[in-house]
Amino acid sequence: MTTLNYTEDILNRFLNQLERRKKSDKPLSLNISTIYKDYRDNFSDSQEAIDAAVSRLIGHGILQGKRDVQGYYTKVTMALSQCDEAYSFVQREPKAQLLQKQRELLCQVQGRNTGLAYRFSTDMLVLLDSEKFPGYGIGQDTDKLRDILLILEKIDQLKTETYVRNFSEAIFHDSKRFQTLQGAVEHILMDYTPDAMDESNILEQYDLYQNPTYVYFKGGWILYAGTCMFDIAALPGGIGLPISALGSITKIQLTGDTVISVENLTTYHDIPEEKGAILYLGGFPNHVRVNFLKLLYQNEPDANYFHQGDLDPYGFLILENLCSRTQIPFKPLEMDLQTLQQCFIKGHYRPLDAQDKKIMQYPLLTSYSEIFDFMRQHNCKVEQESFEAMQLNL
């Protein structure tokens, strides 16, 4: 168990008070027995350490204070003239200096960027001008801010599938540094990415992956790569291709007139191959997936395009994202009010969460208002796997 350094804790409390308050010449003050509840507890192991810390600081002339009739310190004060010594004692930079350092760093980034890092730094500069430190867990940590800005600069430049550890090694010379910042980066990307999506997949939007990902094909596909032709229908169960292979495909033909994009891998396996050209993209479409789908539409503009996803707000968000990024008129398949009602009646649903309710408000999804009204009224959403599960009668 780590023992609190009361000397540093007391000084940091004074300095926090100094940095929070507006200009004033009055001394800073703290009530020791108020901030440390066990100070007057004779059975507490901390009492002696707290008392010794206050006595030490008074002895050094940093604090002023007296004991009460019972021998305890009550109100102690620190004159503004002692603040510099307090900062030095705890090896802490004054707020004004930290704000200036971060401001200079953000301005440097703005000077060489127009994308994510620029937009993020613009908002952070507004906070600094209000004497507030950046959010996203950055606060006063200038090194963390610097590294996050570097990530935003470099991630914006990725155009091919890149693995997280390789990316981290390339920019930090440390394959694990990105992992320590990943949560903050994902939150920032969610807030600064025009097409909202699931946070668990947000890195993939920028071609950053933990491991290789695959696109799965089955049914009526004929894919051409150079002089090679791949008749997917001849392979029962289909085939999986790594994302890196999609760029090698030069031509696409369909043996039928229907393309079905599927959100979940289990449902992809459940759909009979006879229904058409079945496709599992493995997440939100990134640059490579988008280019492949554009090639598909260029080769087969008259086909019928469907997307089968979860009957939840994210499912519709994925569908709209797919349409907007590829300019392909995908239609929802089994993503209608009647299907939702059937699943609800049979008990195959889950309750909505706060994120679901937030996504329902997106202007992009206004055409699904009738479905969302039912979801709100009955507090329900449905996964694709429910359709097959209902056939099991278990």
XYZ file of N, CA, C and O in Angstrom, residues 311 334-349 370-375 377-378 380-382 387 390:
120
model
N -30.884 -4.715 -36.426
C -32.012 -3.793 -36.303
C -31.808 -2.958 -35.045
O -32.531 -3.087 -34.052
N -34.374 -7.018 -44.448
C -34.831 -7.484 -43.135
C -34.462 -6.481 -42.037
O -34.100 -6.856 -40.927
N -34.570 -5.210 -42.380
C -34.304 -4.134 -41.421
C -35.513 -3.193 -41.428
O -35.377 -1.986 -41.582
N -36.694 -3.766 -41.281
C -37.935 -3.010 -41.365
C -38.730 -3.143 -40.066
O -38.398 -3.959 -39.193
N -39.776 -2.366 -39.951
C -40.586 -2.343 -38.734
C -41.244 -3.689 -38.474
O -41.304 -4.156 -37.330
N -41.737 -4.348 -39.526
C -42.418 -5.624 -39.340
C -41.473 -6.684 -38.762
O -41.841 -7.427 -37.853
N -40.244 -6.730 -39.252
C -39.261 -7.688 -38.737
C -38.935 -7.378 -37.281
O -38.831 -8.281 -36.443
N -38.787 -6.101 -36.972
C -38.516 -5.693 -35.593
C -39.656 -6.128 -34.675
O -39.418 -6.669 -33.580
N -40.878 -5.922 -35.100
C -42.039 -6.300 -34.293
C -42.110 -7.814 -34.066
O -42.416 -8.269 -32.965
N -41.796 -8.584 -35.105
C -41.821 -10.039 -34.971
C -40.797 -10.514 -33.944
O -41.085 -11.383 -33.116
N -39.609 -9.963 -34.015
C -38.558 -10.344 -33.063
C -38.945 -9.942 -31.648
O -38.705 -10.678 -30.677
N -39.564 -8.767 -31.509
C -39.975 -8.297 -30.187
C -41.034 -9.225 -29.594
O -40.953 -9.606 -28.420
N -42.013 -9.595 -30.405
C -43.101 -10.463 -29.930
C -42.549 -11.802 -29.452
O -43.012 -12.368 -28.446
N -41.541 -12.325 -30.130
C -40.966 -13.616 -29.772
C -39.870 -13.504 -28.701
O -39.257 -14.496 -28.332
N -39.633 -12.280 -28.213
C -38.695 -12.086 -27.104
C -37.229 -12.028 -27.500
O -36.360 -12.060 -26.623
N -36.939 -11.917 -28.785
C -35.548 -11.846 -29.241
C -35.151 -10.381 -29.421
O -35.162 -9.836 -30.525
N -34.832 -9.729 -28.319
C -34.423 -8.330 -28.368
C -33.600 -8.006 -27.120
O -33.569 -8.765 -26.152
N -39.900 6.020 -37.772
C -40.982 5.115 -37.364
C -40.421 3.896 -36.632
O -40.962 3.465 -35.606
N -39.311 3.358 -37.140
C -38.666 2.211 -36.489
C -38.113 2.627 -35.130
O -38.278 1.909 -34.132
N -37.509 3.797 -35.074
C -36.938 4.279 -33.813
C -38.026 4.548 -32.776
O -37.812 4.341 -31.580
N -39.179 5.016 -33.231
C -40.293 5.249 -32.297
C -40.687 3.940 -31.618
O -40.950 3.903 -30.407
N -40.746 2.860 -32.395
C -41.095 1.557 -31.820
C -40.004 1.109 -30.841
O -40.303 0.567 -29.761
N -38.756 1.316 -31.213
C -37.641 0.936 -30.325
C -37.735 1.677 -28.991
O -37.559 1.083 -27.923
N -40.433 3.112 -27.658
C -41.656 2.752 -26.952
C -41.514 1.429 -26.207
O -42.013 1.266 -25.082
N -40.798 0.477 -26.817
C -40.685 -0.862 -26.237
C -39.284 -1.157 -25.700
O -39.030 -2.278 -25.252
N -36.299 -1.613 -27.130
C -35.805 -2.839 -27.753
C -34.934 -2.556 -28.967
O -35.081 -1.518 -29.638
N -34.034 -3.459 -29.234
C -33.239 -3.492 -30.462
C -32.934 -4.960 -30.743
O -32.977 -5.801 -29.835
N -32.615 -5.278 -32.002
C -32.510 -6.680 -32.419
C -31.201 -6.901 -33.166
O -30.818 -6.086 -34.011
N -32.663 -13.706 -36.116
C -33.497 -14.280 -37.172
C -33.300 -15.792 -37.255
O -34.258 -16.560 -37.348
N -34.461 -17.761 -33.942
C -35.884 -18.023 -33.775
C -36.295 -19.341 -34.443
O -37.310 -19.916 -34.084
